[in-house]
Amino acid sequence: MNARVELRGVRKAFHEDRPNVFWAVDGIDLVLPAGGVTVLAGPSGSGKTTLLTLIGCLARPTEGRVRLDGRDISGLPEPFLAALRRQTFGFVFQRFNLIRGLTVLDNVMLPAYPLGPPHRALTRRANAALERLGIGHRAGALVESLSGGEAQRTAIARALINDPAVLIADEPTANLDTALSLAFLDIVSDLRAEGRTLLLSSHDPLVREASVVDRAVELRDGRVVADHETRAEPAG
Amino acid sequence: MTEWRSTLARQRYLLDFTVAAMKRRRARNLGLLLVYGGMVFLLASVLFYTGALKHEAGLLLAEAPEIVVQRMVAGRHDLIPETHAETLRRIRGIRAVQGRLWGYHYDPVVRANYTLLVPPSDDIAPGTTVIGPALARARGAGIGDVLSFRGHDGALRAFRIQAVLPQESGLVSADLFLVAEPDFRALFGVPAGQYTDLALRIPNAREIQTVAEKVLETLPDSRPILREEMLRTYDAVFDWRSALVLLPLSGALLAFAILAWEKASGLSADERREIGILKAVGWETGDVLAMKLWEGGLLSLLAFLFGTAAAYWHVFGLSAPLLAPVMQGWSVLYPAFRLTPAIDATQLLALFFLTVLPYLAATLVPVWRAAVTDPDEVMR
Ligand SMILES: Nc1ncnc2c1ncn2[C@@H]1O[C@H](COP(=O)(O)OP(=O)(O)OP(=O)(O)O)[C@@H](O)[C@H]1O
Ligand SMILES: [Mg+2]
């Protein structure tokens, strides 16, 4: 698995054409090598979520370049960005964003639909992912009936269904108690061991100071104010 | 091959997802289906009914004489003498000239007009009659009963019913009252040697026009009426009647269009969010559009099928109880007959495109707008 992300002079403005233009991300240079766990820290409003959307191709930067394995992806047309979101990046949203009315299994399979894989193979893969995250028994349940921890695991399984190199999670422990947060970090540790790149944003000291974290990048007002390696041993 | 297969699989997945999505919004979709299907039903009913009536009229006129000649006196239709028939028989191209006797009688009992007619074949005995089914129903009369009414001279005349015409014998037979020639003349005071009009048989279709001109030349007081003209008049009448129905309906149509537009185009916050999620997890704009196309397509196709099937049943199964009073009302006695199914494929196709395409457009435009925006909203 490969996926080296490189940001050069990246800025993102909101209300660009209005007088109250606001730069949520204001000039970031950052290299995220393949593999390892990086945490984006910083106070509320510092631009963590915005930066994650730029890296994960959910939005385009207003200025600057985002490169993936050396290739400039900031100017790619929409279908290419969609393909990257589908196959290179997996997302675990802060509010999970599962689709209500569908079962856990259906939600997990969703990102694979545009690829049109054989149905049986896809079902097997989805079940395996759920099994692995310890919620195989909930596969047939409607997502409305899930607890917070189960919903998050469903979201993780969905993010992993197309086997992405990078997993992006925004505030993954915001809705979890300590035990569930620690369980989440265990999952992160497993994924890291598989060689995936993990990119988390978090206020939570429990996450920032976890032993699994390789690097913490601190943002403030849309800029990097601190960047430290927190773990000496190599990833993977 | 694998490319093709995965495209197919992709569409299957999208379709499955669509069906699941529609089930989730069951009330909304059922409501849409009902209104939409109802609209298609009304339109298709009018369409089928007009088509069938025209068809019926066409069949009727196919047996009608090529030219009917009336005599005009002071700009009004008058009786035509046998001598005119003699004159016409000498015109080349005319194979036969037949004097016809027919007219209307108002019956105050049922407050309706009968069409009195002497059938060309002389098989009705004087003092008897053969009547149409609607008339039989209206008078509650059957074979062997006696119907009597006053003639032009006030004298009461009685007719024993010899037979009742079958139900399905057509549109215009409903109010018929067939009598023998002497009875007809006595009833209305039509002297011997006079007829209501003359029917001309012209075997060669290309000569009809010239014959009509010659008729006018030799009998300046006559008015030849071509069968083609009658066909056109029928068409015009039926078109006019269907317009009469569609006109008030168009208000409802407009309301429907607005409702459909609003229902279809007003993406709920839920749907918008769902589109954002799908995009965020890697669906392309095209996938979202294809999914919504399935949704709109399924819904409008279902509505179209239900609407047209119900209309077919309404018109050809039930004889259009909702439309009949407006559409065929030249006689107060409505015929209770079954229309022969006659469907115009082009009209059906037009109906299909007029109902399905606008709906698809109405759904797709807002979806497209939602689907081309960046999906970063779902992170909030
Ligand atoms: N769509 C938007 N329109 C306008 N302003 C926005 C939008 N999205 C984000 N912002 C603003 O950009 C700034 C950065 O937001 P962002 O969500 O990236 O911060 P964050 O570090 O993730 O904060 P938190 O810790 O609260 O999640 C905030 O001030 C926010 O109000
Ligand atoms: Mg945030």
XYZ file of C-alpha atoms and ligand atoms in Angstrom:
648
model
C 0.000 0.000 0.000
C 1.254 3.373 -0.997
C -0.113 6.847 -0.546
C 2.220 9.617 0.253
C 0.322 12.854 0.669
C 2.042 16.155 0.182
C 0.549 19.594 0.788
C 2.162 22.725 -0.585
C 0.896 26.179 0.331
C -2.623 24.868 0.751
C -5.320 27.406 1.612
C -9.069 27.121 1.785
C -11.449 30.045 1.863
C -15.117 30.155 2.775
C -17.409 32.910 1.524
C -14.761 33.629 -1.041
C -16.727 36.094 -3.100
C -18.261 37.879 -0.149
C -16.778 40.590 2.034
C -16.529 38.269 5.032
C -14.129 35.895 3.297
C -12.668 33.484 5.803
C -9.540 31.386 5.425
C -10.182 28.174 7.367
C -6.904 26.708 6.180
C -4.285 29.347 5.664
C -1.073 28.120 4.114
C -0.163 24.579 5.070
C 2.936 22.672 3.989
C 2.869 19.119 5.187
C 4.149 15.731 4.101
C 2.388 12.585 5.247
C 4.468 9.577 4.346
C 2.715 6.288 3.632
C 1.944 4.351 6.784
C 1.718 5.469 10.375
C -0.789 7.288 12.499
C -0.988 11.069 12.366
C -3.231 13.102 14.627
C -4.361 16.618 13.743
C -4.798 18.486 17.001
C -5.782 22.038 17.789
C -8.607 24.104 19.225
C -12.093 24.191 17.815
C -12.225 26.121 14.564
C -8.527 25.699 13.895
C -9.243 24.012 10.551
C -8.757 20.316 11.313
C -11.893 19.117 9.613
C -11.351 21.421 6.668
C -7.832 20.090 6.190
C -9.135 16.511 6.265
C -11.666 17.304 3.533
C -8.870 18.709 1.378
C -6.636 15.688 1.835
C -9.495 13.262 1.323
C -10.643 14.938 -1.910
C -14.005 15.921 -0.473
C -13.235 19.506 -1.409
C -10.645 21.340 -3.442
C -8.170 23.811 -2.018
C -8.672 27.455 -2.962
C -4.927 27.818 -3.375
C -1.928 25.503 -3.291
C -1.346 21.927 -4.319
C -2.220 18.541 -2.901
C -0.119 15.696 -4.271
C -0.745 12.010 -3.927
C 2.340 9.876 -4.626
C 3.778 12.832 -6.482
C 0.700 13.366 -8.645
C -1.087 16.693 -8.361
C -4.693 15.880 -7.444
C -5.936 19.342 -6.519
C -7.028 20.112 -10.045
C -8.389 16.756 -11.115
C -11.890 16.572 -12.565
C -14.656 15.250 -10.348
C -14.797 11.629 -11.542
C -11.112 11.175 -10.656
C -11.652 12.672 -7.232
C -14.611 10.353 -6.721
C -12.420 7.399 -7.697
C -9.805 8.509 -5.145
C -12.440 8.844 -2.430
C -13.654 5.425 -3.322
C -10.391 3.569 -3.491
C -7.565 5.454 -1.866
C -9.305 7.127 1.053
C -11.700 5.672 3.552
C -13.729 8.031 5.742
C -15.075 7.706 9.224
C -17.173 10.795 9.798
C -17.636 12.379 13.158
C -21.356 11.686 13.036
C -20.760 8.418 11.175
C -23.224 9.343 8.422
C -24.720 5.936 8.009
C -27.735 5.789 5.736
C -30.852 5.309 7.771
C -33.348 2.683 6.766
C -30.653 0.399 5.439
C -29.057 -2.503 7.248
C -25.531 -2.508 8.598
C -24.458 -4.824 5.789
C -25.993 -2.636 3.069
C -24.300 0.433 4.510
C -20.943 -1.291 4.499
C -21.309 -2.409 0.876
C -22.369 1.007 -0.386
C -18.954 2.383 -1.458
C -18.393 -0.680 -3.651
C -21.571 -0.289 -5.723
C -20.062 1.960 -8.388
C -17.399 -0.692 -9.007
C -19.989 -3.395 -9.631
C -18.181 -6.351 -8.042
C -19.881 -9.778 -7.989
C -22.549 -9.666 -5.321
C -21.487 -12.777 -3.456
C -17.850 -11.698 -3.174
C -18.874 -8.256 -1.964
C -21.202 -9.672 0.666
C -18.454 -11.961 1.857
C -16.012 -9.077 2.107
C -18.477 -6.909 4.000
C -19.318 -9.682 6.423
C -15.629 -10.357 6.999
C -15.013 -6.678 7.770
C -17.889 -6.621 10.243
C -16.739 -9.888 11.786
C -13.286 -8.526 12.230
C -14.600 -5.437 14.005
C -16.662 -7.629 16.291
C -20.125 -6.675 15.023
C -20.770 -9.534 12.611
C -23.899 -10.403 14.553
C -25.395 -6.991 13.770
C -25.059 -7.307 9.986
C -28.799 -7.555 9.418
C -29.793 -4.808 11.845
C -31.059 -1.425 10.693
C -28.479 1.234 11.491
C -30.993 3.239 13.537
C -30.859 0.529 16.152
C -27.094 0.661 16.648
C -25.313 1.951 19.717
C -22.624 4.615 19.297
C -19.791 2.100 19.330
C -21.555 -0.202 16.874
C -22.317 2.693 14.567
C -18.673 3.692 14.562
C -17.548 0.180 13.771
C -20.059 0.027 10.947
C -18.628 3.293 9.654
C -15.106 1.869 9.884
C -16.141 -1.289 8.049
C -17.705 0.879 5.340
C -14.523 2.944 5.084
C -12.478 -0.213 4.637
C -14.669 -2.065 2.147
C -12.667 -0.963 -0.893
C -9.374 -1.575 0.931
C -8.099 2.026 0.933
C -4.510 2.968 1.686
C -5.518 5.916 3.838
C -8.142 5.959 6.559
C -9.375 9.393 7.594
C -11.334 9.779 10.834
C -12.687 13.092 12.101
C -13.011 13.275 15.894
C -13.376 9.505 16.136
C -13.753 9.395 19.909
C -16.011 12.426 20.327
C -19.075 10.276 20.889
C -17.452 7.402 22.747
C -16.732 6.667 26.388
C -13.258 5.763 27.536
C -13.620 2.009 27.080
C -14.948 2.400 23.546
C -12.265 5.003 22.768
C -9.580 2.559 23.836
C -11.212 -0.147 21.720
C -11.097 2.238 18.776
C -7.381 2.803 19.337
C -6.910 -0.970 19.243
C -8.548 -1.038 15.826
C -6.279 1.820 14.736
C -3.318 -0.139 15.919
C -4.372 -3.168 13.840
C -4.873 -1.064 10.734
C -1.524 0.592 11.237
C 0.069 -2.810 11.479
C -1.415 -3.627 8.054
C 0.571 -0.739 6.642
C -2.317 1.670 6.212
C -1.937 5.391 6.675
C -4.204 6.736 9.398
C -5.125 10.365 9.689
C -7.189 11.401 12.679
C -8.335 14.724 13.992
C -8.903 14.966 17.687
C -9.237 17.212 20.696
C -9.103 14.149 22.861
C -5.881 13.806 24.935
C -6.599 10.086 25.116
C -6.044 9.907 21.365
C -3.226 12.448 21.115
C -1.229 10.720 23.779
C -1.970 7.160 22.712
C 1.088 5.024 22.101
C -0.152 4.080 18.635
C 0.178 7.670 17.407
C 3.335 8.361 15.410
C 2.931 12.029 14.908
C 0.871 14.943 16.153
C 0.344 18.047 14.061
C -1.043 20.994 15.924
C -3.131 23.566 14.066
C -4.227 27.028 15.024
C -6.098 29.510 12.833
C -5.567 27.307 9.827
C -1.808 27.011 10.208
C 0.564 24.406 11.587
C 1.941 25.602 14.898
C 3.634 22.404 16.065
C 4.584 19.115 14.473
C 6.172 16.395 16.547
C 7.022 12.750 16.217
C 5.593 11.005 19.245
C 6.861 7.534 18.607
C 10.294 6.350 17.709
C 9.619 2.863 16.381
C 8.893 2.530 12.667
C 5.372 1.929 11.457
C 4.085 -1.345 10.040
C -16.650 -8.755 -21.159
C -15.794 -8.203 -17.496
C -16.166 -4.498 -18.146
C -19.639 -5.081 -19.469
C -20.513 -7.390 -16.625
C -19.458 -4.939 -13.948
C -21.445 -2.175 -15.655
C -24.460 -4.422 -15.444
C -23.687 -5.315 -11.841
C -23.299 -1.634 -11.038
C -26.740 -0.868 -12.435
C -28.167 -3.775 -10.433
C -26.660 -2.371 -7.258
C -27.990 1.081 -8.039
C -31.421 -0.348 -8.761
C -31.410 -2.343 -5.531
C -30.396 0.723 -3.614
C -33.141 2.721 -5.335
C -35.815 0.195 -4.465
C -34.643 0.205 -0.861
C -34.620 4.004 -0.845
C -38.157 4.132 -2.252
C -39.362 1.708 0.389
C -37.900 3.956 3.036
C -39.935 6.890 1.754
C -43.031 4.818 1.201
C -45.714 7.363 2.033
C -44.230 10.026 -0.182
C -43.745 7.687 -3.102
C -47.185 6.141 -2.813
C -48.699 9.612 -2.741
C -46.764 10.620 -5.825
C -47.726 7.400 -7.556
C -51.390 7.971 -6.799
C -51.549 11.550 -8.050
C -49.361 10.848 -11.024
C -51.148 7.609 -11.948
C -54.502 9.366 -11.571
C -53.421 12.024 -14.006
C -52.238 9.473 -16.532
C -55.545 7.656 -16.027
C -57.586 10.719 -16.920
C -55.490 11.610 -19.933
C -55.397 8.048 -21.204
C -59.144 7.663 -20.676
C -59.877 10.670 -22.848
C -57.375 9.458 -25.394
C -58.715 5.909 -25.539
C -62.290 7.052 -25.573
C -61.873 9.578 -28.355
C -59.884 7.053 -30.333
C -62.510 4.374 -29.897
C -65.365 6.699 -30.811
C -63.568 7.829 -33.928
C -62.868 4.237 -34.765
C -66.525 3.393 -34.274
C -67.630 6.337 -36.382
C -65.111 5.372 -39.033
C -66.510 1.841 -39.192
C -69.968 3.231 -39.432
C -69.126 5.582 -42.234
C -67.205 2.925 -44.085
C -70.598 1.461 -44.929
C -72.146 4.827 -45.570
C -72.793 5.954 -49.148
C -69.998 7.840 -50.864
C -72.284 10.828 -51.423
C -75.538 11.856 -49.819
C -77.581 14.388 -51.757
C -79.945 16.730 -49.947
C -82.305 19.211 -51.474
C -82.082 22.765 -50.271
C -85.003 25.151 -50.221
C -84.281 28.670 -49.092
C -81.044 27.462 -47.567
C -82.732 24.706 -45.608
C -82.742 20.950 -45.962
C -86.017 19.884 -47.595
C -87.582 16.704 -48.965
C -86.141 15.545 -52.259
C -88.409 14.193 -55.034
C -87.983 10.890 -56.885
C -87.503 12.891 -60.124
C -84.171 14.113 -58.757
C -83.149 10.493 -58.277
C -84.060 9.786 -61.904
C -81.903 12.676 -63.071
C -78.962 11.492 -61.019
C -79.174 7.920 -62.315
C -78.172 9.285 -65.715
C -74.853 10.659 -64.432
C -71.897 8.455 -65.321
C -70.019 7.001 -62.410
C -73.061 6.592 -60.183
C -73.958 2.931 -59.792
C -77.047 3.316 -57.617
C -79.288 6.013 -56.224
C -81.433 5.190 -53.238
C -84.016 7.403 -51.624
C -83.745 7.385 -47.844
C -86.344 8.162 -45.248
C -85.326 9.179 -41.766
C -86.104 11.759 -39.137
C -86.376 12.497 -35.461
C -89.209 12.118 -33.062
C -89.284 13.693 -29.658
C -90.776 11.453 -27.011
C -91.997 13.494 -24.046
C -92.271 10.336 -21.939
C -88.526 9.820 -21.796
C -87.701 13.345 -22.894
C -85.411 12.204 -25.647
C -85.186 12.085 -29.426
C -85.608 8.861 -31.343
C -84.104 8.447 -34.747
C -86.817 7.066 -37.008
C -85.503 5.274 -40.030
C -86.797 3.152 -42.853
C -84.183 0.441 -43.385
C -83.127 -0.031 -46.998
C -84.059 -3.692 -46.976
C -87.834 -3.853 -46.759
C -88.026 -6.343 -43.921
C -90.181 -4.507 -41.430
C -93.855 -5.204 -41.636
C -96.218 -2.231 -41.362
C -97.380 -1.732 -37.795
C -94.237 -3.215 -36.314
C -90.897 -1.773 -35.310
C -87.333 -2.720 -34.425
C -85.827 -0.490 -31.753
C -82.407 0.328 -30.388
C -81.260 -1.003 -27.035
C -81.095 2.344 -25.255
C -84.597 3.166 -26.343
C -85.822 -0.224 -25.156
C -84.208 0.429 -21.814
C -85.602 3.939 -21.523
C -89.162 2.833 -22.262
C -88.797 -0.439 -20.391
C -90.134 -2.169 -23.477
C -89.383 -5.573 -24.972
C -90.397 -7.763 -27.875
C -94.166 -7.962 -28.286
C -94.839 -4.705 -26.435
C -96.601 -1.889 -28.216
C -95.217 1.633 -28.459
C -97.489 4.343 -29.713
C -97.156 8.028 -30.407
C -98.796 10.827 -32.246
C -97.945 11.631 -35.839
C -97.940 14.954 -37.700
C -101.722 14.909 -37.904
C -102.224 14.191 -34.214
C -103.420 10.655 -34.862
C -102.102 8.026 -32.477
C -100.195 5.217 -34.136
C -99.115 1.986 -32.503
C -96.103 -0.164 -33.264
C -95.546 -3.682 -32.024
C -91.901 -4.325 -31.188
C -90.616 -7.032 -33.453
C -87.020 -7.031 -32.253
C -84.515 -5.058 -30.192
C -81.136 -4.341 -31.760
C -78.214 -6.008 -29.971
C -76.265 -4.026 -27.372
C -72.971 -4.019 -29.163
C -74.330 -2.999 -32.536
C -72.783 0.409 -32.168
C -72.884 3.974 -31.229
C -75.742 5.275 -33.352
C -78.115 2.328 -33.127
C -78.918 3.073 -29.507
C -81.883 5.344 -30.142
C -83.077 3.860 -33.444
C -86.712 3.252 -34.201
C -87.008 1.303 -37.449
C -90.355 1.392 -39.244
C -91.830 0.383 -42.586
C -92.029 2.935 -45.372
C -95.835 3.428 -45.372
C -95.768 3.927 -41.595
C -93.030 6.497 -41.866
C -94.873 8.453 -44.535
C -98.114 8.347 -42.602
C -96.465 9.357 -39.347
C -94.646 12.378 -40.714
C -96.852 13.210 -43.664
C -94.170 12.645 -46.240
C -95.901 12.244 -49.594
C -95.096 9.310 -51.826
C -92.252 10.029 -54.221
C -90.483 12.249 -51.677
C -87.449 11.285 -49.630
C -85.351 12.730 -46.838
C -82.248 12.492 -48.954
C -80.621 10.367 -51.653
C -77.719 7.975 -51.151
C -75.333 7.599 -54.093
C -73.066 4.613 -54.608
C -69.906 5.448 -56.515
C -67.606 2.452 -56.928
C -64.594 4.436 -58.137
C -63.211 6.578 -55.350
C -61.394 8.857 -57.792
C -64.665 9.864 -59.463
C -66.380 11.004 -56.274
C -65.251 14.592 -56.602
C -66.254 14.910 -60.252
C -69.574 13.240 -59.604
C -70.252 15.701 -56.799
C -69.549 18.592 -59.164
C -71.817 17.114 -61.802
C -74.589 16.625 -59.255
C -74.426 20.282 -58.367
C -74.419 21.219 -62.051
C -77.447 19.180 -62.991
C -79.388 19.820 -59.785
C -78.561 23.363 -58.674
C -80.940 23.113 -55.717
C -79.079 20.126 -54.247
C -76.296 19.771 -51.761
C -74.024 16.778 -52.153
C -72.283 15.689 -48.921
C -69.187 13.558 -49.306
C -68.452 10.724 -46.942
C -64.952 12.126 -46.474
C -66.464 15.372 -45.251
C -68.602 13.498 -42.770
C -65.555 11.639 -41.526
C -63.775 14.904 -41.025
C -66.776 16.323 -39.231
C -66.879 13.327 -36.934
C -63.186 13.722 -36.224
C -63.665 17.392 -35.562
C -66.612 16.755 -33.291
C -64.754 14.158 -31.279
C -61.630 16.249 -31.123
C -63.715 19.138 -29.983
C -65.366 17.015 -27.343
C -62.075 15.691 -26.098
C -60.812 19.247 -25.973
C -63.917 20.056 -23.971
C -62.878 17.466 -21.433
C -59.199 18.276 -21.512
C -59.692 21.990 -21.120
C -60.986 21.947 -17.550
C -58.616 19.076 -17.007
C -55.684 21.189 -18.041
C -56.093 23.184 -14.853
C -55.743 19.984 -12.897
C -52.860 19.038 -15.161
C -51.093 22.251 -14.395
C -51.676 21.778 -10.692
C -50.294 18.303 -11.029
C -47.265 19.527 -12.886
C -46.575 22.051 -10.163
C -47.109 19.492 -7.438
C -44.936 16.943 -9.180
C -42.309 19.548 -9.775
C -42.320 20.549 -6.145
C -42.439 17.007 -4.845
C -39.813 15.833 -7.229
C -37.576 18.843 -7.222
C -37.789 19.729 -3.570
C -35.003 17.577 -2.297
C -35.532 17.026 1.383
C -32.654 17.777 3.709
C -32.476 14.035 4.232
C -32.033 13.318 0.559
C -29.491 16.062 0.154
C -27.492 14.651 3.017
C -27.774 11.171 1.590
C -26.443 12.346 -1.741
C -23.568 13.996 0.115
C -22.771 10.767 1.923
C -22.862 8.724 -1.252
C -20.572 11.187 -2.970
C -18.250 11.256 0.025
C -17.828 7.491 0.031
C -16.900 7.536 -3.624
C -20.045 7.598 -5.736
C -19.623 9.692 -8.831
C -22.124 12.324 -9.873
C -23.132 9.891 -12.600
C -23.845 7.139 -10.071
C -26.089 9.438 -8.072
C -27.876 10.572 -11.220
C -28.276 7.004 -12.446
C -29.728 6.045 -9.086
C -32.218 8.900 -9.160
C -32.998 8.129 -12.780
C -33.934 4.634 -11.715
C -36.090 6.109 -8.998
C -37.885 8.558 -11.255
C -38.080 6.006 -14.035
C -39.572 3.342 -11.813
C -42.071 5.734 -10.328
C -43.201 7.266 -13.589
C -43.253 3.934 -15.366
C -45.396 2.443 -12.630
C -47.692 5.458 -12.740
C -47.903 5.194 -16.502
C -48.654 1.484 -16.437
C -51.228 1.763 -13.661
C -52.795 4.836 -15.228
C -53.128 3.371 -18.708
C -54.247 -0.049 -17.463
C -56.931 1.588 -15.327
C -57.953 3.782 -18.251
C -58.177 0.770 -20.554
C -60.404 -0.984 -18.070
C -62.457 2.161 -17.527
C -63.048 2.794 -21.220
C -63.260 -0.657 -22.745
C -64.368 -2.650 -19.726
C -66.797 -0.250 -18.101
C -67.654 1.862 -21.161
C -66.200 5.005 -19.621
C -68.825 5.947 -17.027
C -66.767 9.004 -16.092
C -66.547 10.362 -19.625
C -69.578 9.109 -21.505
C -71.960 11.915 -20.490
C -69.628 14.563 -21.903
C -68.156 12.759 -24.824
C -71.025 11.153 -26.695
C -73.915 13.317 -25.846
C -75.676 14.020 -29.141
C -78.490 11.830 -28.016
C -79.967 11.830 -24.585
C -80.247 8.065 -24.718
C -76.784 6.881 -23.976
C -75.843 3.717 -25.709
C -74.752 1.021 -23.282
C -72.372 -0.782 -25.496
C -68.831 -1.936 -25.182
C -66.320 -0.051 -27.237
C -64.033 -2.143 -29.320
C -60.515 -1.635 -28.065
C -58.839 0.638 -30.558
C -55.568 2.106 -29.380
C -53.350 4.408 -31.308
C -49.727 3.474 -30.611
C -48.376 6.912 -31.451
C -50.793 8.563 -29.076
C -49.805 6.160 -26.350
C -46.165 6.889 -27.024
C -46.860 10.599 -26.922
C -48.636 10.177 -23.609
C -45.680 8.208 -22.334
C -43.198 10.889 -23.237
C -45.441 13.691 -22.059
C -45.770 12.176 -18.616
C -42.497 10.356 -18.021
C -39.943 12.766 -19.448
C -41.052 15.928 -17.628
C -41.076 13.986 -14.396
C -37.577 12.704 -14.960
C -36.396 16.182 -15.782
C -38.081 17.523 -12.662
C -36.291 14.980 -10.522
C -32.922 15.142 -12.144
C -32.308 18.865 -12.215
C -32.135 19.383 -8.438
C -30.347 16.077 -7.910
C -27.803 17.108 -10.438
C -27.341 20.390 -8.622
C -26.870 18.579 -5.318
C -24.637 15.961 -6.847
C -22.145 18.313 -8.464
C -21.417 20.213 -5.274
C -18.486 19.202 -3.122
C -19.458 16.592 -0.570
C -17.522 18.202 2.287
C -20.811 19.267 3.901
C -21.211 15.758 5.277
C -18.192 16.332 7.505
C -20.070 19.026 9.398
N -18.875 25.547 4.905
C -18.361 26.511 5.677
N -18.755 27.768 5.508
C -18.242 28.753 6.278
N -17.344 28.571 7.231
C -16.905 27.324 7.451
C -17.398 26.231 6.697
N -16.782 25.126 7.117
C -15.952 25.511 8.116
N -16.029 26.816 8.304
C -15.265 27.584 9.283
O -13.910 27.252 9.128
C -13.281 27.192 10.382
C -12.572 25.876 10.532
O -13.534 24.891 10.642
P -13.187 23.391 10.882
O -14.448 22.645 10.997
O -12.192 22.948 9.894
O -12.474 23.454 12.320
P -12.131 22.252 13.291
O -10.716 22.458 13.687
O -12.490 20.975 12.688
O -13.075 22.574 14.502
P -13.753 21.552 15.520
O -12.678 21.125 16.444
O -14.783 22.382 16.182
O -14.318 20.444 14.706
C -14.349 27.397 11.434
O -14.267 28.717 11.914
C -15.630 27.186 10.687
O -16.625 28.005 11.205
Mg -13.890 19.462 13.134
